[in-house]
């Protein structure tokens, strides 16, 4: 399969859709990103790499970090984690509060904000330095010099009133053990991680490889845990658009409001796209289009 030719063709054609979405505007660091940025990177389990456009430029990974958060949470807490957070699609916006009230402070899944905040609380209970350990964990996925954008982390804190409400509400229901401020500090730092498409494709490759990092051979998750993380990405990775993403793209994946999306084809490859303009559901408009074209033209998906 000539991935490079396919990517070139898809990206050329996808540029026609630029201008149809809107860049996230709730903090200056995201509002000021050039909306025409567009990059794609592929990494295969055989060690091949392909890239096109702005694939080496770092951007704010935002909610893509919820996957790293979950993987670390599973590593430190195992199945106990699932007493605090569910695995069902929410069908609601990523930062919705309503469901939490009638479900007694137990978030539907780890990829909506409420669920990620609970997993962050679990990390705080198990790790001495969760912020530093998160960075070294991502670096262990063959990514060098991972860092937080402190300006983004501060703006997230200044504007994140809904996240503050979510943690407080769950604390009231006994589903947060640590201090609200500590949970928010770690969560907002995760949102502020900067990575490129190339780094994201590389760091997600273990999820396409049964839980083992190709190259280093390090096992991050068991194959069963890897199946579960991929299943949750498929059913919950795109909030109230998860069904559309599965229907159009047919792959497990995760998006962030920085405009990034990462998806995996088990046993084959990982692919990351960055295009900052979002659709009304908060997912990259061109990013979804690129991935839809990729699985359509290659005939490769999990279905
Ligand atoms: N920083 C954003 C928040 O916590 C991340 C949301 C996202 O990427 N969907 O609300």
mmCIF file of C-alpha atoms and ligand atoms in Angstrom:
data_model
loop_
_atom_site.group_PDB
_atom_site.id
_atom_site.type_symbol
_atom_site.label_atom_id
_atom_site.label_comp_id
_atom_site.label_asym_id
_atom_site.label_seq_id
_atom_site.Cartn_x
_atom_site.Cartn_y
_atom_site.Cartn_z
ATOM 1 C CA UNK A 1 0.000 0.000 0.000
ATOM 2 C CA UNK A 2 1.434 3.397 -1.000
ATOM 3 C CA UNK A 3 0.467 5.321 2.143
ATOM 4 C CA UNK A 4 2.452 8.389 1.127
ATOM 5 C CA UNK A 5 0.614 8.806 -2.186
ATOM 6 C CA UNK A 6 -2.740 8.247 -0.478
ATOM 7 C CA UNK A 7 -1.969 10.835 2.218
ATOM 8 C CA UNK A 8 -0.796 13.391 -0.339
ATOM 9 C CA UNK A 9 -3.988 12.980 -2.334
ATOM 10 C CA UNK A 10 -6.271 13.146 0.714
ATOM 11 C CA UNK A 11 -4.613 16.236 2.180
ATOM 12 C CA UNK A 12 -4.656 18.109 -1.142
ATOM 13 C CA UNK A 13 -8.340 17.476 -1.516
ATOM 14 C CA UNK A 14 -9.153 18.140 2.180
ATOM 15 C CA UNK A 15 -7.830 21.709 1.999
ATOM 16 C CA UNK A 16 -11.063 22.618 0.190
ATOM 17 C CA UNK A 17 -12.918 22.095 3.489
ATOM 18 C CA UNK A 18 -10.772 24.577 5.455
ATOM 19 C CA UNK A 19 -12.880 27.507 6.620
ATOM 20 C CA UNK A 20 -15.957 25.413 7.405
ATOM 21 C CA UNK A 21 -15.160 24.839 11.097
ATOM 22 C CA UNK A 22 -14.207 27.133 13.970
ATOM 23 C CA UNK A 23 -11.045 27.123 16.055
ATOM 24 C CA UNK A 24 -11.606 26.698 19.830
ATOM 25 C CA UNK A 25 -11.803 30.168 21.309
ATOM 26 C CA UNK A 26 -12.158 29.682 25.073
ATOM 27 C CA UNK A 27 -8.461 30.450 25.718
ATOM 28 C CA UNK A 28 -6.114 32.766 23.763
ATOM 29 C CA UNK A 29 -3.484 30.093 23.083
ATOM 30 C CA UNK A 30 -6.013 28.050 21.108
ATOM 31 C CA UNK A 31 -7.888 31.010 19.591
ATOM 32 C CA UNK A 32 -4.651 32.335 18.066
ATOM 33 C CA UNK A 33 -3.636 29.145 16.241
ATOM 34 C CA UNK A 34 -3.489 29.443 12.442
ATOM 35 C CA UNK A 35 -6.742 27.740 11.342
ATOM 36 C CA UNK A 36 -5.193 26.555 8.069
ATOM 37 C CA UNK A 37 -2.657 24.258 9.725
ATOM 38 C CA UNK A 38 -3.045 20.712 8.465
ATOM 39 C CA UNK A 39 -0.822 17.738 9.149
ATOM 40 C CA UNK A 40 -1.055 13.952 9.074
ATOM 41 C CA UNK A 41 1.400 11.300 10.276
ATOM 42 C CA UNK A 42 1.314 7.516 10.100
ATOM 43 C CA UNK A 43 3.500 5.066 11.939
ATOM 44 C CA UNK A 44 3.222 1.357 11.186
ATOM 45 C CA UNK A 45 3.924 -1.523 13.555
ATOM 46 C CA UNK A 46 6.677 -2.511 11.089
ATOM 47 C CA UNK A 47 8.507 0.745 11.784
ATOM 48 C CA UNK A 48 7.561 2.703 8.661
ATOM 49 C CA UNK A 49 6.679 6.387 8.905
ATOM 50 C CA UNK A 50 4.750 8.645 6.560
ATOM 51 C CA UNK A 51 3.882 12.306 6.962
ATOM 52 C CA UNK A 52 2.407 15.220 5.078
ATOM 53 C CA UNK A 53 1.831 18.932 5.836
ATOM 54 C CA UNK A 54 2.381 20.325 9.338
ATOM 55 C CA UNK A 55 3.068 16.904 10.849
ATOM 56 C CA UNK A 56 6.096 17.913 12.932
ATOM 57 C CA UNK A 57 4.625 21.077 14.466
ATOM 58 C CA UNK A 58 3.520 20.743 18.073
ATOM 59 C CA UNK A 59 0.026 21.735 19.165
ATOM 60 C CA UNK A 60 -2.109 21.435 22.284
ATOM 61 C CA UNK A 61 -3.265 17.809 22.485
ATOM 62 C CA UNK A 62 -6.060 18.674 24.945
ATOM 63 C CA UNK A 63 -8.437 15.725 25.388
ATOM 64 C CA UNK A 64 -6.222 13.291 23.499
ATOM 65 C CA UNK A 65 -4.345 13.247 26.829
ATOM 66 C CA UNK A 66 -7.365 11.454 28.316
ATOM 67 C CA UNK A 67 -6.036 8.278 26.678
ATOM 68 C CA UNK A 68 -2.626 8.619 28.380
ATOM 69 C CA UNK A 69 -4.481 9.394 31.604
ATOM 70 C CA UNK A 70 -6.607 6.250 31.294
ATOM 71 C CA UNK A 71 -3.670 4.016 30.393
ATOM 72 C CA UNK A 72 -1.712 5.265 33.413
ATOM 73 C CA UNK A 73 -4.840 4.860 35.553
ATOM 74 C CA UNK A 74 -5.217 1.225 34.468
ATOM 75 C CA UNK A 75 -1.530 0.629 35.167
ATOM 76 C CA UNK A 76 -1.704 1.982 38.712
ATOM 77 C CA UNK A 77 -5.203 0.878 39.774
ATOM 78 C CA UNK A 78 -6.119 -2.086 37.531
ATOM 79 C CA UNK A 79 -9.781 -3.095 37.474
ATOM 80 C CA UNK A 80 -10.562 -1.119 40.638
ATOM 81 C CA UNK A 81 -10.718 1.889 38.339
ATOM 82 C CA UNK A 82 -14.040 0.701 36.938
ATOM 83 C CA UNK A 83 -15.784 1.147 40.265
ATOM 84 C CA UNK A 84 -15.317 4.891 39.869
ATOM 85 C CA UNK A 85 -16.068 5.399 36.160
ATOM 86 C CA UNK A 86 -18.139 3.525 33.550
ATOM 87 C CA UNK A 87 -17.551 2.400 29.966
ATOM 88 C CA UNK A 88 -20.749 3.531 28.244
ATOM 89 C CA UNK A 89 -20.989 6.271 25.629
ATOM 90 C CA UNK A 90 -22.472 9.414 27.159
ATOM 91 C CA UNK A 91 -24.341 10.816 24.165
ATOM 92 C CA UNK A 92 -23.689 14.213 25.741
ATOM 93 C CA UNK A 93 -21.223 17.035 25.264
ATOM 94 C CA UNK A 94 -17.685 16.468 26.530
ATOM 95 C CA UNK A 95 -18.177 18.683 29.582
ATOM 96 C CA UNK A 96 -21.812 17.919 30.330
ATOM 97 C CA UNK A 97 -22.998 18.146 33.940
ATOM 98 C CA UNK A 98 -26.583 16.883 33.720
ATOM 99 C CA UNK A 99 -25.922 13.142 33.458
ATOM 100 C CA UNK A 100 -23.703 13.209 36.532
ATOM 101 C CA UNK A 101 -26.572 14.336 38.702
ATOM 102 C CA UNK A 102 -28.929 11.487 37.961
ATOM 103 C CA UNK A 103 -26.089 8.962 37.875
ATOM 104 C CA UNK A 104 -24.844 9.895 41.362
ATOM 105 C CA UNK A 105 -21.462 11.334 40.451
ATOM 106 C CA UNK A 106 -20.218 8.267 38.509
ATOM 107 C CA UNK A 107 -19.165 9.487 35.029
ATOM 108 C CA UNK A 108 -20.251 7.446 32.007
ATOM 109 C CA UNK A 109 -16.721 6.906 30.678
ATOM 110 C CA UNK A 110 -13.084 8.075 31.072
ATOM 111 C CA UNK A 111 -13.073 10.176 27.870
ATOM 112 C CA UNK A 112 -15.598 12.814 28.889
ATOM 113 C CA UNK A 113 -14.235 15.513 31.189
ATOM 114 C CA UNK A 114 -15.923 14.135 34.322
ATOM 115 C CA UNK A 115 -14.469 10.674 33.722
ATOM 116 C CA UNK A 116 -10.977 11.976 33.051
ATOM 117 C CA UNK A 117 -11.159 14.035 36.256
ATOM 118 C CA UNK A 118 -11.955 10.869 38.247
ATOM 119 C CA UNK A 119 -9.076 8.984 36.621
ATOM 120 C CA UNK A 120 -6.825 11.946 37.434
ATOM 121 C CA UNK A 121 -7.929 11.646 41.066
ATOM 122 C CA UNK A 122 -6.919 7.956 40.980
ATOM 123 C CA UNK A 123 -3.478 8.944 39.642
ATOM 124 C CA UNK A 124 -3.094 11.433 42.483
ATOM 125 C CA UNK A 125 -3.841 8.693 44.997
ATOM 126 C CA UNK A 126 -1.190 6.371 43.545
ATOM 127 C CA UNK A 127 1.609 8.579 42.211
ATOM 128 C CA UNK A 128 3.876 10.899 44.156
ATOM 129 C CA UNK A 129 4.452 13.337 41.267
ATOM 130 C CA UNK A 130 1.622 12.780 38.752
ATOM 131 C CA UNK A 131 2.591 15.719 36.528
ATOM 132 C CA UNK A 132 6.196 14.590 36.151
ATOM 133 C CA UNK A 133 5.227 10.924 35.851
ATOM 134 C CA UNK A 134 2.761 11.696 33.064
ATOM 135 C CA UNK A 135 5.517 13.328 31.009
ATOM 136 C CA UNK A 136 7.959 10.482 31.573
ATOM 137 C CA UNK A 137 5.241 7.962 30.731
ATOM 138 C CA UNK A 138 4.596 9.605 27.346
ATOM 139 C CA UNK A 139 8.357 9.807 26.774
ATOM 140 C CA UNK A 140 8.563 6.060 27.392
ATOM 141 C CA UNK A 141 6.304 5.645 24.346
ATOM 142 C CA UNK A 142 9.326 6.662 22.207
ATOM 143 C CA UNK A 143 8.573 10.398 22.362
ATOM 144 C CA UNK A 144 11.378 12.714 23.379
ATOM 145 C CA UNK A 145 11.079 16.052 25.213
ATOM 146 C CA UNK A 146 7.406 16.070 26.087
ATOM 147 C CA UNK A 147 6.371 19.226 27.931
ATOM 148 C CA UNK A 148 3.427 21.168 29.292
ATOM 149 C CA UNK A 149 2.590 24.594 27.889
ATOM 150 C CA UNK A 150 2.319 26.432 31.203
ATOM 151 C CA UNK A 151 0.501 29.352 29.575
ATOM 152 C CA UNK A 152 -2.220 26.965 28.387
ATOM 153 C CA UNK A 153 -2.395 25.264 31.791
ATOM 154 C CA UNK A 154 -2.892 28.654 33.509
ATOM 155 C CA UNK A 155 -5.566 29.774 31.018
ATOM 156 C CA UNK A 156 -7.380 26.448 31.420
ATOM 157 C CA UNK A 157 -7.507 27.102 35.164
ATOM 158 C CA UNK A 158 -8.718 30.679 34.690
ATOM 159 C CA UNK A 159 -11.533 29.711 32.327
ATOM 160 C CA UNK A 160 -12.362 26.141 33.376
ATOM 161 C CA UNK A 161 -15.419 26.878 35.511
ATOM 162 C CA UNK A 162 -17.328 23.869 34.206
ATOM 163 C CA UNK A 163 -14.458 21.542 35.097
ATOM 164 C CA UNK A 164 -14.342 23.115 38.560
ATOM 165 C CA UNK A 165 -18.071 22.418 38.876
ATOM 166 C CA UNK A 166 -17.653 18.805 37.702
ATOM 167 C CA UNK A 167 -14.974 18.013 40.290
ATOM 168 C CA UNK A 168 -16.876 19.694 43.092
ATOM 169 C CA UNK A 169 -20.047 17.838 42.182
ATOM 170 C CA UNK A 170 -18.254 14.479 42.138
ATOM 171 C CA UNK A 171 -16.503 15.330 45.412
ATOM 172 C CA UNK A 172 -19.930 15.949 46.946
ATOM 173 C CA UNK A 173 -20.894 12.437 45.803
ATOM 174 C CA UNK A 174 -17.773 10.880 47.321
ATOM 175 C CA UNK A 175 -16.145 10.096 43.954
ATOM 176 C CA UNK A 176 -13.101 12.383 44.392
ATOM 177 C CA UNK A 177 -10.582 11.528 47.143
ATOM 178 C CA UNK A 178 -7.996 14.273 46.731
ATOM 179 C CA UNK A 179 -8.378 18.038 46.936
ATOM 180 C CA UNK A 180 -10.343 19.694 44.134
ATOM 181 C CA UNK A 181 -7.401 21.991 43.387
ATOM 182 C CA UNK A 182 -4.920 19.125 43.094
ATOM 183 C CA UNK A 183 -7.190 17.219 40.695
ATOM 184 C CA UNK A 184 -7.697 20.314 38.542
ATOM 185 C CA UNK A 185 -3.989 21.125 38.501
ATOM 186 C CA UNK A 186 -3.061 17.688 37.152
ATOM 187 C CA UNK A 187 -6.005 17.598 34.727
ATOM 188 C CA UNK A 188 -5.297 21.063 33.270
ATOM 189 C CA UNK A 189 -1.635 20.157 32.832
ATOM 190 C CA UNK A 190 -2.614 17.053 30.877
ATOM 191 C CA UNK A 191 -4.743 19.235 28.574
ATOM 192 C CA UNK A 192 -1.735 21.503 27.980
ATOM 193 C CA UNK A 193 0.663 18.815 26.686
ATOM 194 C CA UNK A 194 2.168 19.842 23.343
ATOM 195 C CA UNK A 195 2.817 17.177 20.722
ATOM 196 C CA UNK A 196 3.008 16.857 16.952
ATOM 197 C CA UNK A 197 1.153 14.447 14.675
ATOM 198 C CA UNK A 198 4.361 12.454 14.376
ATOM 199 C CA UNK A 199 4.732 12.200 18.147
ATOM 200 C CA UNK A 200 1.085 11.291 18.618
ATOM 201 C CA UNK A 201 1.169 8.565 15.973
ATOM 202 C CA UNK A 202 4.343 7.144 17.545
ATOM 203 C CA UNK A 203 3.048 7.285 21.120
ATOM 204 C CA UNK A 204 -0.253 5.556 20.232
ATOM 205 C CA UNK A 205 1.412 2.743 18.302
ATOM 206 C CA UNK A 206 1.414 0.382 21.301
ATOM 207 C CA UNK A 207 -2.401 0.422 21.119
ATOM 208 C CA UNK A 208 -2.115 -0.971 17.569
ATOM 209 C CA UNK A 209 0.416 -3.526 18.774
ATOM 210 C CA UNK A 210 -1.359 -5.463 21.528
ATOM 211 C CA UNK A 211 -0.032 -3.169 24.271
ATOM 212 C CA UNK A 212 3.679 -3.465 23.441
ATOM 213 C CA UNK A 213 5.782 -0.514 22.253
ATOM 214 C CA UNK A 214 7.283 -1.570 18.904
ATOM 215 C CA UNK A 215 11.021 -1.016 18.915
ATOM 216 C CA UNK A 216 11.617 -0.984 22.666
ATOM 217 C CA UNK A 217 9.470 -4.092 23.252
ATOM 218 C CA UNK A 218 8.174 -2.605 26.489
ATOM 219 C CA UNK A 219 4.739 -3.909 27.493
ATOM 220 C CA UNK A 220 2.490 -1.031 28.550
ATOM 221 C CA UNK A 221 -0.815 -2.925 28.853
ATOM 222 C CA UNK A 222 -1.874 -6.566 28.564
ATOM 223 C CA UNK A 223 -3.543 -7.478 25.287
ATOM 224 C CA UNK A 224 -6.881 -7.633 27.084
ATOM 225 C CA UNK A 225 -6.429 -4.155 28.578
ATOM 226 C CA UNK A 226 -5.416 -2.885 25.137
ATOM 227 C CA UNK A 227 -8.611 -4.321 23.654
ATOM 228 C CA UNK A 228 -10.585 -2.456 26.299
ATOM 229 C CA UNK A 229 -8.890 0.905 25.758
ATOM 230 C CA UNK A 230 -9.455 0.589 22.007
ATOM 231 C CA UNK A 231 -13.093 -0.382 22.588
ATOM 232 C CA UNK A 232 -13.632 2.699 24.758
ATOM 233 C CA UNK A 233 -11.971 4.890 22.119
ATOM 234 C CA UNK A 234 -14.353 3.482 19.503
ATOM 235 C CA UNK A 235 -17.489 3.958 21.594
ATOM 236 C CA UNK A 236 -16.594 7.100 23.583
ATOM 237 C CA UNK A 237 -13.626 8.832 21.903
ATOM 238 C CA UNK A 238 -15.717 11.531 20.203
ATOM 239 C CA UNK A 239 -18.333 12.388 22.849
ATOM 240 C CA UNK A 240 -21.767 12.820 21.264
ATOM 241 C CA UNK A 241 -20.259 12.197 17.835
ATOM 242 C CA UNK A 242 -18.810 8.750 18.613
ATOM 243 C CA UNK A 243 -21.449 7.009 16.510
ATOM 244 C CA UNK A 244 -20.767 9.281 13.527
ATOM 245 C CA UNK A 245 -17.029 8.712 13.820
ATOM 246 C CA UNK A 246 -17.447 4.927 13.948
ATOM 247 C CA UNK A 247 -19.855 5.118 10.997
ATOM 248 C CA UNK A 248 -17.684 7.367 8.845
ATOM 249 C CA UNK A 249 -14.174 6.239 9.857
ATOM 250 C CA UNK A 250 -14.564 2.831 11.481
ATOM 251 C CA UNK A 251 -11.581 3.079 13.825
ATOM 252 C CA UNK A 252 -10.943 3.545 17.551
ATOM 253 C CA UNK A 253 -9.686 7.085 18.090
ATOM 254 C CA UNK A 254 -9.559 10.144 20.321
ATOM 255 C CA UNK A 255 -9.954 13.826 19.601
ATOM 256 C CA UNK A 256 -9.017 17.048 21.385
ATOM 257 C CA UNK A 257 -10.247 20.638 21.055
ATOM 258 C CA UNK A 258 -6.783 21.623 19.820
ATOM 259 C CA UNK A 259 -7.886 19.973 16.542
ATOM 260 C CA UNK A 260 -5.899 16.765 16.891
ATOM 261 C CA UNK A 261 -7.257 13.248 16.338
ATOM 262 C CA UNK A 262 -5.372 9.964 16.736
ATOM 263 C CA UNK A 263 -6.752 6.630 15.523
ATOM 264 C CA UNK A 264 -5.397 3.103 15.395
ATOM 265 C CA UNK A 265 -5.793 0.119 13.109
ATOM 266 C CA UNK A 266 -4.970 -2.854 15.355
ATOM 267 C CA UNK A 267 -1.928 -4.846 14.151
ATOM 268 C CA UNK A 268 -1.239 -2.340 11.373
ATOM 269 C CA UNK A 269 -0.712 1.332 12.199
ATOM 270 C CA UNK A 270 -1.555 4.487 14.097
ATOM 271 C CA UNK A 271 -2.494 7.719 12.357
ATOM 272 C CA UNK A 272 -2.649 11.273 13.734
ATOM 273 C CA UNK A 273 -4.255 14.316 12.075
ATOM 274 C CA UNK A 274 -4.168 17.965 13.086
ATOM 275 C CA UNK A 275 -6.522 20.622 11.740
ATOM 276 C CA UNK A 276 -7.586 23.206 14.359
ATOM 277 C CA UNK A 277 -11.037 24.081 13.000
ATOM 278 C CA UNK A 278 -13.711 22.188 14.940
ATOM 279 C CA UNK A 279 -17.239 21.111 14.070
ATOM 280 C CA UNK A 280 -20.133 21.947 16.437
ATOM 281 C CA UNK A 281 -19.400 18.818 18.506
ATOM 282 C CA UNK A 282 -15.862 20.021 19.288
ATOM 283 C CA UNK A 283 -14.048 17.572 16.985
ATOM 284 C CA UNK A 284 -11.713 18.506 14.112
ATOM 285 C CA UNK A 285 -13.875 18.934 11.015
ATOM 286 C CA UNK A 286 -11.147 18.336 8.441
ATOM 287 C CA UNK A 287 -9.489 15.760 10.703
ATOM 288 C CA UNK A 288 -12.550 13.508 10.569
ATOM 289 C CA UNK A 289 -12.800 14.009 6.820
ATOM 290 C CA UNK A 290 -9.141 13.020 6.320
ATOM 291 C CA UNK A 291 -9.583 9.849 8.373
ATOM 292 C CA UNK A 292 -12.817 8.974 6.585
ATOM 293 C CA UNK A 293 -11.052 9.278 3.245
ATOM 294 C CA UNK A 294 -8.113 7.237 4.537
ATOM 295 C CA UNK A 295 -10.216 4.245 5.562
ATOM 296 C CA UNK A 296 -12.356 4.564 2.439
ATOM 297 C CA UNK A 297 -9.487 4.736 -0.052
ATOM 298 C CA UNK A 298 -7.388 2.043 1.654
ATOM 299 C CA UNK A 299 -10.353 -0.200 2.490
ATOM 300 C CA UNK A 300 -8.796 -0.586 5.956
ATOM 301 C CA UNK A 301 -10.891 -0.252 9.090
ATOM 302 C CA UNK A 302 -11.823 -2.546 11.949
ATOM 303 C CA UNK A 303 -15.055 -3.525 10.196
HETATM 304 N N1 LIG B 1 -9.307 21.644 28.106
HETATM 305 C C1 LIG B 1 -10.591 21.203 27.614
HETATM 306 C C2 LIG B 1 -11.535 21.011 28.781
HETATM 307 O O1 LIG B 1 -11.139 20.521 29.796
HETATM 308 C C3 LIG B 1 -10.398 19.909 26.865
HETATM 309 C C4 LIG B 1 -11.649 19.475 26.176
HETATM 310 C C5 LIG B 1 -11.417 18.714 24.897
HETATM 311 O O2 LIG B 1 -10.330 18.655 24.314
HETATM 312 N N2 LIG B 1 -12.483 18.194 24.387
HETATM 313 O O3 LIG B 1 -12.689 21.333 28.701
#
